[in-house]
Amino acid sequence: MFKDKLVLIIDDSTTIRSYLKSILNPLGAQVAGAATGQEGLDMCKNAHYDLVLLDLILPDMDGIQVLERIREKNTTSAIVMITGHGGIRSAMAAAQQGADGYLQKQELTATAQDHSEFLYALQQALEHRAGVVAQQQLEKMRADFNAMITHDLRNPVGVILTAAEMLQAEHIGQLSLPQRDLVSIIYSAAAKMAHLINDSLDLARIDAGYLRLERERVDLRESAVESARLARLQAQAKRQTLTLDLPGEAVVACVDAERFKQLLDNLLSNAVKYTPAEGQITVQLTAQNDQVTLCVSDTGIGIPPEQLPHLFSRYYRITGMATRGVQGTGLGLLIVKEIVEAHGGDIRVESAGVAGQGTRFIVTIPREPPSPAAKAASQQELELRQEFVREARRHVGDLHNLLQRLSDTPHDRQLSESAQRITHTLKGDAGVMQLTEIYNMATDMDNLLRPAARGDLALSPHHLAELSQMLNQLDRAIAGLNK
Ligand code: ADP
């Protein structure tokens, strides 16, 4: 694994540099050393290292700064931070800046005879980076391609819409009844397509992390009136009543007016779509001191309570008799949630799942944007945690599969090894995130799997039952992080 790998150790301690060299040289790695951050940066300019071991505190600059500057030009080297006394802040900052691992010096010295843990962590970092780079390139190509196609589709659809509108207005000449029907079919199909295209462009923006808001002071009552005007047209076709319940005085908030209207339009169009003829739809706006609350309720088909947690997921649609024939992409609510969250707000949904009792969406939004510093800190932590949950979910799924396969072939060493790798990674990730409960569970599983992964022991049915019980607990603990 380390044969012919170019390794750079940036650490001001000669002892540590020599110590690490003494471990890595015999494995065939070519190891170079730098005593300061600047020296390390210069060396990185002149050569491409496969692995950089970087001390957190250097005489001339902070290790995180060095990491940041290496990553500006180089995303392919694996970088592992090495620290004397770590803390969650520095670990988080390191992960955020693209470090592939985080080790404490005590871990090196405490196991002076046995370096397997340390080497394993380095190996994981090397493999992880290679995987991440390949995946990122692929993802980027795919996203660019999708965005290009979607964007290019917008113009021709716009042209079709305008042409159909002109025909409908009979500027060009009078239409016969069958001609008018055909034009109306063309118009509504093109409008649907425009809707789809806009949703997927929004989705691409969300994925790329730039659903940017253009905030201005807006009287939200005006937005509600405007959205309701459009929704009434759709509601009238189903003989539904749409009621606005607005406060007497202005409800001023600093929001992106376009996006706020888009979220209202989405909630209202859903209310119309999922409420049968003659139903009732209500929009209520209330103002508190520093926040506003918007409720959109209907007397429609309702949503079964067990489906509520999935409602804001990508492409999620409820299938069944009641929704048969209703057109949709399953993206609307995801976009609504992103808009609400970009405003620092929150969205909830209530429904008893009983037809006629309907559904209620409740949105709360702060009137003023949060201060940039508070926003950045909480955003950073939130993103890191979300990333962890996503990864951990994937790991749990893979572990489920591996355990299932192991119950048929408990002697398969490769399977045990793959499972152990995953528990090791989970343990490391949870450690960096300081999620003690998850760290402990992953450690227990890792310890149980290790002898089997080394080939010292085959897993007994008892071990497998224990592992699967632990995995269920782990799964619950990870799910609990989202609450
Ligand atoms: P769609 O384009 O399918 O409407 P959304 O993301 O807007 O996508 O909604 C997701 C799913 O949630 C819908 O397919 C529908 O099953 C359900 N849903 C949304 N709003 C309501 C509502 N007001 N009443 C009942 N079901 C709803």
XYZ file of N, CA and C in Angstrom, residues 8-21 32-40 43 52-63 66 82-85 105:
126
model
N 4.933 13.373 2.688
C 5.561 14.560 3.274
C 5.061 14.731 4.711
N 6.012 14.903 5.633
C 5.616 15.140 7.027
C 5.936 16.600 7.358
N 4.906 17.357 7.694
C 5.153 18.752 8.077
C 4.957 18.843 9.586
N 6.055 18.900 10.319
C 5.975 18.933 11.781
C 7.273 19.549 12.282
N 7.180 20.447 13.273
C 8.412 21.080 13.744
C 9.222 20.171 14.664
N 8.616 19.080 15.123
C 9.361 18.190 16.015
C 10.177 17.184 15.201
N 11.513 17.236 15.414
C 12.387 16.306 14.690
C 12.084 14.875 15.122
N 11.788 14.710 16.409
C 11.489 13.371 16.922
C 10.320 12.759 16.169
N 9.237 13.550 16.065
C 8.044 13.029 15.378
C 8.371 12.702 13.925
N 9.116 13.605 13.265
C 9.446 13.365 11.842
C 10.231 12.069 11.698
N 11.242 11.891 12.591
C 12.064 10.679 12.499
C 11.225 9.449 12.837
N 10.377 9.612 13.832
C 9.554 8.490 14.273
C 8.640 8.000 13.133
N 7.981 8.984 12.484
C 7.083 8.605 11.391
C 7.853 8.017 10.214
N 9.047 8.604 9.953
C 9.889 8.051 8.881
C 10.245 6.607 9.186
N 9.637 12.581 2.993
C 10.370 13.839 3.123
C 9.814 14.596 4.314
N 10.575 15.530 4.824
C 10.106 16.260 5.999
C 10.225 17.761 5.813
N 9.347 18.507 6.496
C 9.441 19.969 6.522
C 9.194 20.410 7.956
N 9.959 21.405 8.409
C 9.857 21.811 9.819
C 8.919 22.988 10.028
N 8.561 23.675 8.936
C 7.644 24.809 9.085
C 6.545 24.719 8.028
N 5.492 25.518 8.233
C 4.379 25.523 7.294
C 4.851 25.996 5.922
N 5.665 27.080 5.928
C 6.113 27.652 4.660
C 6.962 26.656 3.883
N 7.863 25.981 4.622
C 8.729 25.001 3.961
C 7.852 23.905 3.328
N 6.846 23.475 4.071
C 5.927 22.439 3.580
C 5.207 22.906 2.323
N 7.488 22.903 -0.626
C 7.745 21.544 -1.119
C 6.550 21.018 -1.916
N 0.138 13.659 2.824
C 0.779 14.695 3.634
C 0.323 14.510 5.075
N 1.299 14.387 5.986
C 0.955 14.320 7.412
C 1.258 15.697 7.970
N 0.261 16.338 8.506
C 0.390 17.763 8.805
C 0.096 18.043 10.272
N 1.067 18.665 10.940
C 0.894 19.017 12.349
C -0.083 20.197 12.463
N -0.886 20.185 13.511
C -1.904 21.232 13.656
C -1.290 22.570 14.073
N -0.242 22.490 14.931
C 0.365 23.748 15.395
C 1.815 23.795 14.912
N 2.081 24.763 14.044
C 3.434 24.896 13.489
C 4.027 26.221 13.959
N 5.363 26.347 13.924
C 5.955 27.567 14.474
C 5.529 28.828 13.722
N 5.386 28.749 12.385
C 5.108 29.974 11.626
C 3.643 30.158 11.269
N 2.860 29.097 11.243
C 1.424 29.266 10.941
C 0.616 28.078 11.443
N -0.675 28.292 11.428
C -1.613 27.282 11.872
C -1.689 26.149 10.826
N -1.768 24.888 11.285
C -1.852 23.769 10.349
C -3.063 23.876 9.429
N -2.241 25.968 6.511
C -1.414 25.241 5.548
C -2.315 24.327 4.713
N -2.227 15.817 12.151
C -1.704 15.154 13.342
C -1.610 16.205 14.432
N -2.149 15.902 15.591
C -2.207 16.949 16.601
C -1.846 16.441 17.980
N -1.293 17.359 18.789
C -0.931 17.001 20.168
C -2.165 16.985 21.034
N -2.945 18.055 20.961
C -4.171 18.104 21.762
C -5.292 18.618 20.861
N -1.409 12.614 18.493
C -0.057 12.082 18.679
C -0.032 10.992 19.748
